[in-house]
C-alpha positions as a LaTeX table, in Angstrom:
\begin{tabular}{lrrr}
\hline
Residue & $x$ (\AA) & $y$ (\AA) & $z$ (\AA) \\
\hline
Met1 & 116.88 & 49.64 & 118.00 \\
Ile2 & 113.36 & 49.14 & 116.65 \\
Arg3 & 110.58 & 49.55 & 119.25 \\
Asp4 & 107.32 & 47.57 & 119.37 \\
Asp5 & 105.21 & 50.72 & 118.87 \\
Glu6 & 107.05 & 51.48 & 115.61 \\
Val7 & 105.84 & 48.28 & 113.91 \\
Tyr8 & 102.75 & 46.20 & 113.34 \\
Lys9 & 102.39 & 42.51 & 112.60 \\
Ile10 & 101.85 & 41.54 & 108.97 \\
Gly11 & 102.30 & 37.78 & 109.13 \\
Arg12 & 104.16 & 34.72 & 110.34 \\
Leu13 & 106.86 & 32.63 & 108.70 \\
Gly14 & 106.03 & 29.04 & 107.92 \\
Lys15 & 108.12 & 26.16 & 106.65 \\
Pro16 & 111.16 & 26.30 & 104.39 \\
His17 & 110.44 & 25.94 & 100.69 \\
Gly18 & 113.08 & 24.18 & 98.63 \\
Val19 & 116.73 & 23.88 & 99.62 \\
Lys20 & 118.12 & 27.38 & 98.99 \\
Gly21 & 116.75 & 29.21 & 102.03 \\
Glu22 & 113.36 & 30.27 & 100.72 \\
Ile23 & 110.58 & 30.27 & 103.35 \\
Ser24 & 106.80 & 30.55 & 103.23 \\
Met25 & 104.95 & 33.37 & 104.97 \\
Gln26 & 101.30 & 33.57 & 105.98 \\
Val27 & 100.43 & 37.14 & 104.99 \\
Asp28 & 97.92 & 39.23 & 106.96 \\
Asp29 & 98.89 & 42.47 & 105.20 \\
Asp30 & 100.70 & 42.77 & 101.84 \\
Val31 & 101.94 & 46.30 & 102.54 \\
Phe32 & 105.52 & 45.27 & 101.66 \\
Asp33 & 104.26 & 44.66 & 98.10 \\
Arg34 & 102.44 & 48.03 & 97.86 \\
Val35 & 105.30 & 50.27 & 99.04 \\
Glu36 & 109.01 & 50.21 & 98.31 \\
Ala37 & 110.35 & 47.87 & 100.97 \\
Asp38 & 113.74 & 46.19 & 100.96 \\
Phe39 & 113.29 & 44.49 & 104.32 \\
Leu40 & 110.83 & 42.97 & 106.73 \\
Ile41 & 111.22 & 42.92 & 110.49 \\
Leu42 & 111.33 & 39.60 & 112.31 \\
Lys43 & 111.00 & 39.10 & 116.06 \\
Val44 & 114.01 & 36.94 & 116.93 \\
Asp45 & 114.50 & 36.05 & 120.60 \\
Gly46 & 112.23 & 38.96 & 121.56 \\
Ile47 & 114.22 & 41.49 & 119.53 \\
Leu48 & 112.93 & 43.18 & 116.35 \\
Val49 & 115.52 & 42.60 & 113.62 \\
Pro50 & 115.40 & 43.79 & 109.98 \\
Phe51 & 115.87 & 41.02 & 107.41 \\
Tyr52 & 116.56 & 42.17 & 103.87 \\
Met53 & 114.71 & 40.41 & 101.07 \\
Glu54 & 116.45 & 39.15 & 97.95 \\
Glu55 & 113.13 & 38.33 & 96.35 \\
Tyr56 & 109.57 & 37.24 & 97.06 \\
Arg57 & 106.56 & 35.97 & 95.17 \\
Phe58 & 102.97 & 35.30 & 96.12 \\
Arg59 & 101.59 & 31.77 & 95.94 \\
Ser60 & 98.09 & 32.95 & 96.91 \\
Asp61 & 96.41 & 35.98 & 98.46 \\
Thr62 & 97.54 & 34.82 & 101.89 \\
Thr63 & 100.86 & 33.06 & 101.23 \\
Ala64 & 104.17 & 34.38 & 99.93 \\
Leu65 & 107.54 & 32.72 & 99.41 \\
Ile66 & 110.42 & 34.89 & 100.58 \\
Lys67 & 114.18 & 34.61 & 100.13 \\
Phe68 & 116.09 & 36.66 & 102.72 \\
Glu69 & 119.71 & 37.73 & 102.27 \\
Asp70 & 122.18 & 35.45 & 104.11 \\
Val71 & 119.55 & 32.73 & 104.60 \\
Asp72 & 120.87 & 30.24 & 102.06 \\
Thr73 & 120.07 & 26.77 & 103.39 \\
Val74 & 117.01 & 24.87 & 104.44 \\
Glu75 & 118.49 & 24.63 & 107.95 \\
Gln76 & 118.83 & 28.43 & 108.24 \\
Ala77 & 115.28 & 28.89 & 106.96 \\
Arg78 & 113.96 & 26.25 & 109.38 \\
Glu79 & 115.34 & 28.28 & 112.32 \\
Leu80 & 112.93 & 31.08 & 111.30 \\
Thr81 & 109.82 & 28.87 & 111.22 \\
Asn82 & 106.92 & 30.38 & 113.23 \\
Thr83 & 108.69 & 33.74 & 113.55 \\
Glu84 & 106.35 & 36.75 & 113.59 \\
Val85 & 106.85 & 39.25 & 110.75 \\
Phe86 & 106.39 & 42.99 & 111.23 \\
Phe87 & 106.47 & 46.15 & 109.13 \\
Leu88 & 107.44 & 49.71 & 110.06 \\
Arg89 & 104.41 & 51.96 & 110.56 \\
Ser90 & 106.37 & 54.89 & 109.12 \\
Met91 & 106.91 & 53.01 & 105.85 \\
Ala92 & 103.26 & 51.95 & 105.72 \\
Asp93 & 102.29 & 55.63 & 106.01 \\
Asp94 & 103.87 & 56.08 & 102.58 \\
Asp95 & 101.23 & 53.81 & 101.05 \\
Ala96 & 100.05 & 55.90 & 98.09 \\
Glu97 & 96.46 & 54.71 & 98.50 \\
Gly98 & 96.30 & 55.99 & 102.09 \\
Asp99 & 94.17 & 52.98 & 102.99 \\
Tyr100 & 94.82 & 51.28 & 106.30 \\
Thr101 & 94.55 & 47.54 & 106.70 \\
Trp102 & 92.90 & 46.02 & 109.76 \\
Ala103 & 96.29 & 44.71 & 110.93 \\
Tyr104 & 97.76 & 48.23 & 110.80 \\
Leu105 & 95.15 & 49.46 & 113.32 \\
Val106 & 96.27 & 47.11 & 116.14 \\
Gly107 & 97.54 & 49.33 & 118.95 \\
Phe108 & 95.27 & 52.25 & 118.07 \\
Thr109 & 92.91 & 53.65 & 120.70 \\
Ile110 & 89.18 & 53.78 & 119.97 \\
Val111 & 87.41 & 56.98 & 121.02 \\
Glu112 & 83.62 & 57.37 & 120.89 \\
Ala113 & 83.10 & 60.21 & 118.38 \\
Thr114 & 80.08 & 61.88 & 119.95 \\
Thr115 & 81.20 & 61.85 & 123.59 \\
Gly116 & 85.00 & 61.82 & 123.26 \\
Thr117 & 85.14 & 58.90 & 125.70 \\
Thr118 & 88.07 & 56.51 & 125.34 \\
Val119 & 86.68 & 53.03 & 124.69 \\
Gly120 & 89.92 & 51.03 & 124.70 \\
Thr121 & 92.98 & 49.92 & 122.78 \\
Ile122 & 92.83 & 47.46 & 119.90 \\
Ala123 & 94.80 & 44.34 & 120.86 \\
Ala124 & 93.86 & 42.24 & 117.81 \\
Val125 & 91.49 & 42.07 & 114.87 \\
Asp126 & 89.22 & 39.07 & 114.36 \\
Asp127 & 88.62 & 38.77 & 110.63 \\
Ser128 & 87.75 & 35.08 & 110.67 \\
Thr129 & 84.13 & 35.85 & 109.72 \\
Ser130 & 82.48 & 38.43 & 107.48 \\
Asn131 & 81.77 & 40.53 & 110.61 \\
Ile132 & 85.21 & 41.89 & 111.44 \\
Leu133 & 85.73 & 42.75 & 115.11 \\
Phe134 & 88.25 & 44.81 & 117.03 \\
Glu135 & 89.38 & 42.83 & 120.09 \\
Leu136 & 90.19 & 45.35 & 122.81 \\
Ser137 & 92.89 & 44.83 & 125.40 \\
Asp138 & 90.20 & 44.38 & 128.08 \\
Gly139 & 88.58 & 41.54 & 126.10 \\
Arg140 & 85.59 & 43.47 & 124.73 \\
Leu141 & 84.67 & 43.17 & 121.07 \\
Ile142 & 83.72 & 46.16 & 118.91 \\
Pro143 & 82.43 & 45.84 & 115.33 \\
Ala144 & 85.05 & 47.09 & 112.88 \\
Ala145 & 82.46 & 48.25 & 110.37 \\
Glu146 & 83.77 & 51.04 & 108.16 \\
Glu147 & 80.47 & 52.93 & 108.45 \\
Leu148 & 81.09 & 53.28 & 112.22 \\
Ile149 & 84.55 & 54.81 & 111.74 \\
Ala150 & 84.33 & 58.60 & 111.70 \\
Asp151 & 88.05 & 59.34 & 111.51 \\
Ile152 & 91.48 & 57.75 & 111.82 \\
Asp153 & 94.22 & 59.94 & 113.29 \\
Asn154 & 97.52 & 58.28 & 112.42 \\
Glu155 & 99.56 & 60.79 & 114.44 \\
Lys156 & 97.66 & 60.10 & 117.67 \\
Lys157 & 97.07 & 56.40 & 116.83 \\
Gln158 & 93.40 & 57.01 & 117.45 \\
Ile159 & 90.18 & 55.90 & 115.76 \\
Arg160 & 87.05 & 57.98 & 116.32 \\
Met161 & 83.99 & 55.74 & 116.01 \\
Thr162 & 80.28 & 56.48 & 116.20 \\
Leu163 & 79.10 & 53.48 & 118.21 \\
Pro164 & 75.44 & 52.44 & 118.53 \\
Glu165 & 73.88 & 53.36 & 121.85 \\
Gly166 & 74.17 & 50.53 & 124.37 \\
Leu167 & 76.93 & 48.67 & 122.52 \\
Leu168 & 79.45 & 49.32 & 125.26 \\
Asp169 & 77.00 & 48.07 & 127.91 \\
Leu170 & 76.90 & 44.53 & 126.48 \\
\hline
\end{tabular}
């Protein structure tokens, strides 16, 4: 069984495309295109289930069309509409570039680099503007500026950040 802490969200399925089971996907992270991946993980009825891909192609930077095995009709594809799509963290670790996407960092804990104080856990990333923000589980917002990130420890799921004085008091 796949656990929630073993995956991170990379997108959401949209509407069926055509009549042979192909479905659109809004892509937040194209990791499945950068590493060897035969499957994506869908959250179906609260359970994380691997769905093997026959093929996929990108329509734009943020949209892909995917054909899953055993999803062969528009009706079967329609049942998957609005389903969240996830990727295994362990497979993403194999990314040859070693670069982490913002989506990958959801669930990591932020630690203030100079004091060692735990700031909070990243619940979401707001990348709707040019100033990307980490949304913490307690509702606070922290700038996700790369120059503030001192280190990312993938093993501990921890980000050490050098935060400007007073930022946490806002």
